[in-house]
Each structure stands twice: as structure tokens, then as C-alpha cells.
XYZ file of C-alpha atoms in Angstrom:
386
model
C 0.002 0.001 -0.001
C 1.439 3.412 -0.905
C 1.248 6.092 1.763
C -1.297 8.867 1.342
C 1.356 11.219 -0.017
C 2.614 8.630 -2.486
C -0.563 7.710 -4.399
C -0.484 10.424 -7.065
C 3.225 9.954 -7.739
C 2.809 6.173 -7.810
C 0.088 6.463 -10.466
C 2.371 8.286 -12.891
C 4.926 5.447 -12.654
C 2.388 2.804 -13.660
C 1.769 1.687 -17.230
C -1.968 2.048 -16.686
C -1.524 5.816 -16.273
C -1.110 6.114 -20.053
C -4.259 4.143 -20.850
C -6.948 6.383 -22.426
C -9.747 4.543 -20.573
C -8.335 5.537 -17.174
C -10.237 8.717 -16.454
C -8.425 11.501 -14.618
C -9.743 14.572 -16.451
C -12.107 15.716 -13.681
C -9.353 15.290 -11.080
C -6.934 17.383 -13.127
C -9.512 20.119 -13.777
C -10.406 20.298 -10.094
C -6.725 20.547 -9.108
C -6.242 23.330 -11.638
C -9.401 25.330 -10.823
C -9.695 24.829 -7.061
C -6.120 24.268 -5.946
C -4.318 26.206 -8.679
C -2.034 23.297 -9.457
C -0.658 23.313 -13.045
C -2.071 20.287 -14.892
C 1.450 19.068 -15.656
C 2.238 18.937 -11.932
C -0.786 17.111 -10.491
C 0.842 13.666 -10.544
C 4.414 14.761 -10.064
C 4.268 16.036 -6.486
C 3.440 14.276 -3.267
C -0.041 15.662 -2.713
C -1.857 13.885 0.115
C -4.781 12.008 -1.436
C -6.621 11.981 1.917
C -6.479 15.762 2.123
C -7.274 16.122 -1.576
C -10.268 13.762 -1.500
C -11.518 15.355 1.748
C -11.481 18.815 0.122
C -13.522 17.465 -2.776
C -15.950 15.890 -0.313
C -16.267 19.168 1.636
C -16.915 21.100 -1.582
C -19.610 18.583 -2.562
C -21.319 18.832 0.824
C -21.217 22.617 0.660
C -22.613 22.683 -2.893
C -25.482 20.448 -1.777
C -26.203 22.667 1.251
C -26.268 25.765 -0.941
C -28.972 24.145 -3.051
C -31.245 23.941 -0.019
C -34.792 22.755 -0.758
C -34.676 23.616 -4.444
C -35.415 20.935 -7.011
C -32.693 19.594 -9.256
C -28.927 19.431 -9.038
C -26.773 22.361 -10.049
C -23.949 22.012 -12.593
C -21.539 22.522 -9.670
C -22.992 19.539 -7.769
C -22.790 17.378 -10.882
C -19.213 18.486 -11.574
C -17.865 17.949 -8.058
C -19.714 14.626 -7.726
C -17.933 13.503 -10.898
C -14.577 14.398 -9.314
C -15.498 12.508 -6.145
C -16.443 9.278 -7.954
C -13.498 9.568 -10.324
C -11.194 9.685 -7.310
C -12.702 6.413 -6.023
C -12.040 4.720 -9.369
C -8.568 6.279 -9.634
C -7.586 5.134 -6.154
C -8.822 1.598 -6.752
C -7.089 1.526 -10.126
C -3.732 2.331 -8.492
C -4.169 -0.470 -5.942
C -5.266 -2.994 -8.554
C -2.249 -2.167 -10.711
C 0.416 -2.353 -8.005
C -0.918 -5.632 -6.579
C -1.123 -7.249 -10.026
C 1.665 -9.828 -9.937
C 2.790 -12.952 -8.095
C 1.107 -13.684 -4.794
C 2.755 -11.770 -1.961
C 5.218 -13.987 -0.068
C 4.676 -11.979 3.107
C 0.945 -12.691 2.983
C 1.516 -16.356 2.106
C 3.736 -16.694 5.179
C 1.095 -14.939 7.266
C -1.907 -17.053 6.197
C 0.056 -20.282 6.765
C 0.062 -19.462 10.510
C -3.610 -18.674 11.087
C -6.664 -20.920 11.419
C -10.434 -20.945 11.733
C -10.327 -19.435 15.244
C -8.506 -16.353 14.021
C -10.010 -13.066 12.848
C -8.023 -10.681 10.668
C -9.115 -7.035 10.840
C -7.755 -4.587 8.292
C -8.273 -0.969 7.250
C -6.586 -1.592 3.877
C -8.531 -1.840 0.621
C -6.122 -4.071 -1.340
C -6.724 -7.779 -1.922
C -3.275 -9.239 -1.338
C -4.469 -11.042 1.761
C -7.723 -12.168 0.168
C -5.821 -13.808 -2.668
C -3.321 -15.540 -0.364
C -6.173 -16.837 1.794
C -8.104 -18.096 -1.240
C -5.076 -19.996 -2.523
C -4.942 -22.017 0.702
C -8.209 -23.723 -0.310
C -9.460 -23.128 3.275
C -11.223 -19.780 2.744
C -13.713 -18.445 0.238
C -15.492 -15.205 -0.566
C -18.915 -16.622 0.273
C -18.197 -17.048 3.965
C -14.874 -15.372 4.665
C -15.701 -11.648 4.754
C -18.203 -11.585 7.597
C -21.192 -11.158 5.266
C -22.829 -13.171 2.499
C -22.267 -11.467 -0.870
C -25.274 -11.109 -3.134
C -23.209 -12.514 -6.001
C -19.606 -13.484 -6.712
C -18.055 -12.794 -10.125
C -16.231 -15.794 -11.557
C -16.287 -15.176 -15.300
C -19.886 -14.102 -14.716
C -22.073 -13.301 -11.768
C -22.981 -16.308 -9.625
C -25.704 -16.166 -6.980
C -24.323 -17.238 -3.584
C -25.530 -19.373 -0.750
C -23.224 -19.298 2.224
C -20.922 -22.285 2.191
C -19.905 -23.909 5.459
C -16.767 -22.290 6.745
C -13.778 -24.347 5.704
C -11.711 -25.906 8.517
C -8.693 -23.651 8.926
C -10.375 -20.672 7.261
C -10.332 -17.444 9.292
C -12.618 -14.447 9.015
C -11.300 -11.397 7.116
C -13.008 -8.188 8.267
C -12.276 -5.177 6.006
C -13.527 -2.130 7.871
C -13.082 0.305 4.980
C -14.319 -1.923 2.190
C -12.247 -3.542 -0.562
C -11.320 -2.901 -4.171
C -12.983 -6.190 -5.151
C -16.262 -5.416 -3.404
C -18.680 -4.108 -5.983
C -21.623 -1.782 -5.597
C -23.674 0.234 -8.049
C -22.773 3.724 -9.194
C -23.517 6.444 -6.610
C -25.913 9.142 -7.778
C -27.125 12.366 -6.146
C -30.889 12.501 -5.582
C -31.982 15.782 -7.161
C -34.903 16.212 -4.743
C -33.262 15.607 -1.371
C -29.690 16.317 -2.594
C -28.244 13.188 -0.989
C -26.213 10.281 -2.405
C -27.993 7.051 -3.308
C -27.133 3.748 -5.006
C -28.523 2.980 -8.464
C -29.001 -0.698 -7.690
C -32.453 -2.139 -7.036
C -31.099 -4.426 -4.304
C -30.850 -3.047 -0.727
C -27.817 -0.847 -0.099
C -26.106 -3.424 2.136
C -26.076 -6.056 -0.622
C -22.504 -6.351 -1.813
C -21.140 -8.208 -4.810
C -17.612 -9.605 -4.757
C -15.243 -9.852 -7.721
C -13.026 -12.969 -7.791
C -11.693 -13.400 -11.336
C -12.243 -12.943 -15.060
C -10.512 -14.711 -17.932
C -12.692 -13.195 -20.657
C -14.389 -9.851 -21.383
C -17.329 -8.855 -19.203
C -20.023 -6.199 -19.450
C -18.796 -2.922 -18.028
C -19.103 0.831 -18.575
C -18.830 1.585 -22.312
C -17.559 -2.019 -22.835
C -14.096 -0.977 -21.630
C -12.904 -4.346 -20.344
C -9.153 -4.399 -19.574
C -7.523 -7.886 -19.493
C -4.352 -9.063 -17.789
C -5.236 -8.879 -14.101
C -4.721 -11.497 -11.383
C -7.664 -12.852 -9.363
C -9.318 -10.417 -6.937
C -8.287 -7.432 -9.080
C -9.387 -5.962 -12.388
C -8.799 -2.993 -14.692
C -10.241 0.465 -14.222
C -13.839 -0.697 -14.754
C -15.459 -3.392 -12.586
C -18.196 -5.601 -14.132
C -21.687 -4.151 -14.433
C -24.584 -5.660 -12.464
C -26.379 -7.737 -15.071
C -28.869 -9.391 -12.693
C -30.116 -6.128 -11.159
C -32.613 -3.907 -12.999
C -31.468 -0.830 -11.145
C -33.524 1.593 -9.100
C -36.746 2.747 -10.805
C -37.300 6.419 -11.563
C -39.908 8.243 -9.458
C -43.420 8.643 -10.899
C -43.495 10.930 -13.964
C -39.697 10.809 -14.174
C -37.278 8.868 -16.311
C -33.588 8.048 -15.926
C -31.320 8.686 -18.895
C -27.598 8.813 -19.409
C -25.365 10.544 -21.908
C -21.879 9.363 -22.782
C -19.964 11.740 -25.055
C -17.712 10.102 -27.602
C -14.299 11.585 -28.362
C -12.303 10.956 -31.521
C -9.149 10.092 -29.541
C -10.927 7.640 -27.231
C -10.918 4.029 -28.532
C -14.304 2.340 -28.262
C -14.720 -0.625 -25.947
C -15.576 -3.953 -27.563
C -17.042 -5.751 -24.536
C -20.781 -5.645 -23.711
C -22.024 -2.632 -21.792
C -25.436 -3.853 -20.546
C -26.435 -3.783 -16.893
C -26.139 -1.295 -14.054
C -22.863 0.664 -13.905
C -20.740 -0.141 -10.868
C -18.066 1.249 -8.568
C -15.625 -0.456 -6.161
C -17.142 -0.431 -2.701
C -14.512 1.368 -0.655
C -14.816 3.953 2.069
C -12.389 6.452 0.531
C -9.625 8.096 2.542
C -11.636 11.132 3.587
C -12.197 12.770 6.961
C -15.970 12.180 7.043
C -16.562 8.544 6.123
C -20.047 7.765 4.832
C -20.586 4.266 6.219
C -24.348 4.778 6.328
C -24.732 4.872 2.538
C -24.343 1.070 2.532
C -27.102 0.250 5.005
C -26.111 -1.892 7.939
C -23.070 -3.453 6.243
C -20.316 -1.566 8.047
C -22.181 -1.434 11.325
C -22.167 -5.246 11.303
C -18.494 -5.442 10.310
C -17.393 -3.041 13.062
C -19.446 -4.984 15.593
C -17.765 -8.235 14.508
C -14.382 -6.556 14.827
C -15.239 -5.343 18.323
C -16.369 -8.820 19.319
C -13.097 -10.338 18.110
C -10.960 -7.737 19.946
C -12.931 -8.165 23.173
C -12.541 -11.975 23.241
C -9.129 -12.714 21.699
C -6.361 -14.070 23.894
C -3.657 -12.589 21.677
C -3.866 -9.526 19.464
C -1.255 -8.875 16.753
C -0.970 -5.300 15.535
C 0.967 -5.433 12.295
C 2.005 -2.179 10.622
C -0.959 -0.132 11.859
C 0.029 2.790 14.093
C -3.243 4.388 15.200
C -2.935 7.714 13.327
C -4.217 10.579 15.475
C -6.767 11.563 12.828
C -8.380 8.110 12.802
C -10.265 8.409 16.075
C -12.840 5.768 15.167
C -10.272 2.961 15.128
C -9.032 3.941 18.578
C -12.625 4.094 19.813
C -13.101 0.555 18.467
C -10.317 -0.708 20.738
C -11.472 1.376 23.709
C -15.025 0.040 23.506
C -13.869 -3.528 22.970
C -11.420 -3.413 25.870
C -14.133 -2.178 28.212
C -15.898 -5.498 27.636
C -12.856 -7.572 28.539
C -12.361 -9.308 31.867
C -8.620 -9.834 31.425
C -5.697 -8.302 29.598
C -4.858 -9.795 26.203
C -1.342 -10.475 25.047
C -0.492 -7.788 22.483
C 2.232 -8.372 19.878
C 3.272 -5.238 17.981
C 5.100 -5.769 14.678
C 6.239 -2.391 13.431
C 9.622 -0.835 12.582
C 8.577 2.276 14.527
C 6.399 0.967 17.371
C 6.556 3.996 19.673
C 3.057 5.322 18.846
C 1.525 1.858 19.411
C 3.339 1.354 22.704
C 2.020 4.690 23.933
C -1.559 3.895 22.833
C -1.666 0.460 24.474
C 0.002 1.567 27.701
C -1.462 5.029 28.306
C -4.799 4.981 26.463
C -5.832 1.332 26.641
C -4.171 0.454 29.967
C -2.252 -2.619 28.847
C 0.665 -3.338 31.239
C 4.156 -3.688 29.796
C 4.187 -7.335 30.872
C 1.500 -8.056 28.254
C 3.277 -6.281 25.375
C 5.709 -7.932 22.989
C 7.508 -5.581 20.604
C 8.904 -6.731 17.263
C 10.681 -3.879 15.454
C 10.249 -5.373 11.996
C 8.594 -4.604 8.716
C 5.802 -6.866 7.506
C 7.576 -8.496 4.576
C 8.672 -11.870 3.270
C 11.138 -12.225 6.139
C 8.331 -12.572 8.644
C 8.217 -16.358 8.969
C 6.967 -16.572 12.547
C 4.422 -14.342 14.181
C 5.545 -15.410 17.643
C 9.015 -15.997 19.019
C 12.289 -15.668 17.152
C 12.511 -16.049 13.408
């Protein structure tokens, strides 16, 4: 995972950055008009994507407030909303590109040491761990995420019925979503000026992408081949088994897609409801509620695991001061405990974690084990010496 200040610069180094189907025009125009950044410099400097995306979000909220009770969306709302959704696709595209290669040895080492009693909680959006778990044959997308997906994409959408949890398969709880979780495109309701999902299914119904070996229906037929399982090109597959939300009485939905002479046409199908990766983007105000009770359930499952585990490994995560909800998760879970857990911190700079667990969470030093290491292929044992 690149750091927040590395995402823009990372994108420019990727081959996919030169692909005409990877849309960045709205992002560039916003940077030019709102932040006065020359268009040639947007991807050359270490701009913080969390700060950038948060500013876009704040502008969108303000534009919606200015509209008040009036009917219809203003051009400004439409324009900023386009920037917001383009940032979601851009961010996911970067992650899908940089994880597109051999299975991570660090994650393979990790999953070889966990079993069905373990719960892995992550704030990351990438699917390196998902892929390593799936390759063990002891975990699957139907039962491994803490919810039952509405469908799983395996060269086409397959309806799912929860399979019995495989012996040795842990639970993987992704508290900020995942690049391979698929939801419908997010629109702005022109009457109440609030975001909504275009899908007909309830908002907490999530689809999961596993793999494609052939073209699938997507926006403008722009299927991009060459990706490993659990990742895809810029465009995820459309929802072909969902009619989409109906228009209100006396209204009709329509869409316009301008065609440009320099833009090659897609050759894959384009039927179905347009989709987006279901991620909670790196913004200050995270809109968990848009997806119904999905994230409420996931955070409750995470709290349950933290409150009952004998040993808690904290690998790489350092409780950033701006992420107060994650610290609250631990505080609330620890209140429910009757005994101290053993806490193993694996981090090359563990000072922030040590302070949090000692001073904020009240864990005595006797229950802390510090491993000043990076999480990489050299981690062959989670406990004890390597």
C-alpha cells in the first residue's frame, strides 16, 4: 500500500496511467481550478490524497447545502460529484495495478500461521491477503468476509448461498471496504440532494469480484484484461442481474456518454447497471451509512473479536491521530474484557503503538511484545524468534 502522499506519484509510474480509458480529467480540472495546481504537476508532487479527497468531499457537501430545498442538481454539484467518484475509481485503479503480480510472499507466510479461530481485521482496501487466503483452499469469498455477498463474479455473476466455513479458514474483516467489493454507481438524488445507489437491491447487498478470464459487461464496454484474481482494470463488471432503481413517478432516468475521436471504443458488452468499487475512501468524514447496515455489522464483529481474543497482533498499523474511530473501536472492545490480552506489535517504529496500548488502553508492559520489523517476506513466525 502506498502512503497517502505517495498515491499520485505512484500512479504516474504505472503503465496504466497512459491508458486512455483511465479517467483523470475531472481530477486534473479540479486541481487546476480549485487548488491552482498546473495540470502538468498534479501527478508529479506528493499531494496527500486523503487531504485532496476530503477537500472534494467538503466542496460537494457545501454545494449540496447551498442548493437547499430547491429541485434539481446544479452544474456545480454534478461536476464535483464527478470528481468524487473519479477519485474512487482512480484510487482503486492504483491499488489493482500495483498488486497485479505474483502472490505476496509476506501474505503467504502470514496465512500459513492462522486458522479458523482467528479473525483478521484490516483498514486496507487491497486484496493481497484475500488472494493468499483463497489460494490455501481453506477460505472463500462466500463465507470469509463476515457477510454473505449477493453474488460473486467468476467469469460471470454467480448467486451465492453461504458455504460452510472451511476448517482452517479465518474471518477477514475489512472495515473500509475492498477494491474487489462491488456496488452500483452512486448518484445524487436531485430532490433531497443526498447520495444514493442505483442498484435495485438493498444498499447493504454487496457483490464480490473474484476473477475474469474473458471480457465482461462494463461501462462503455471498456474491459481491460491481464489482471490477477481479486483485481481488475479500471472498470469493474456491471450488475447484469439487477434492474437498477426505478425512476420516481413521472420521471425517467437517462444517461449521456460523449464520444471523443481520440478515445478508442470498448468492444465488450455494456449492458447492466454501472458499478463502482465499494470502498470507504480516505476522507475525513466517512459515509458508512450509505451502505445500509453493512459496516455497522463489520465493526461490531471486529469489536467482538478484539474483546474476546487471547492474543492480538498489531501489524504495521500505528493508530494515526486523525483516525479516532479505530481507537474508539479498541477502547469500547477493551471495556468489555475481563482480562488483559497479550499484544504483539510488529512495526519498525512501534513507539506510537506502545504509547496507545500503555497510556490509552491500559495494557501493562508485561502483556506487550514488541517486534521492530517490517511486514515482509522475512516474517516467517508471528511469535518468538525467526
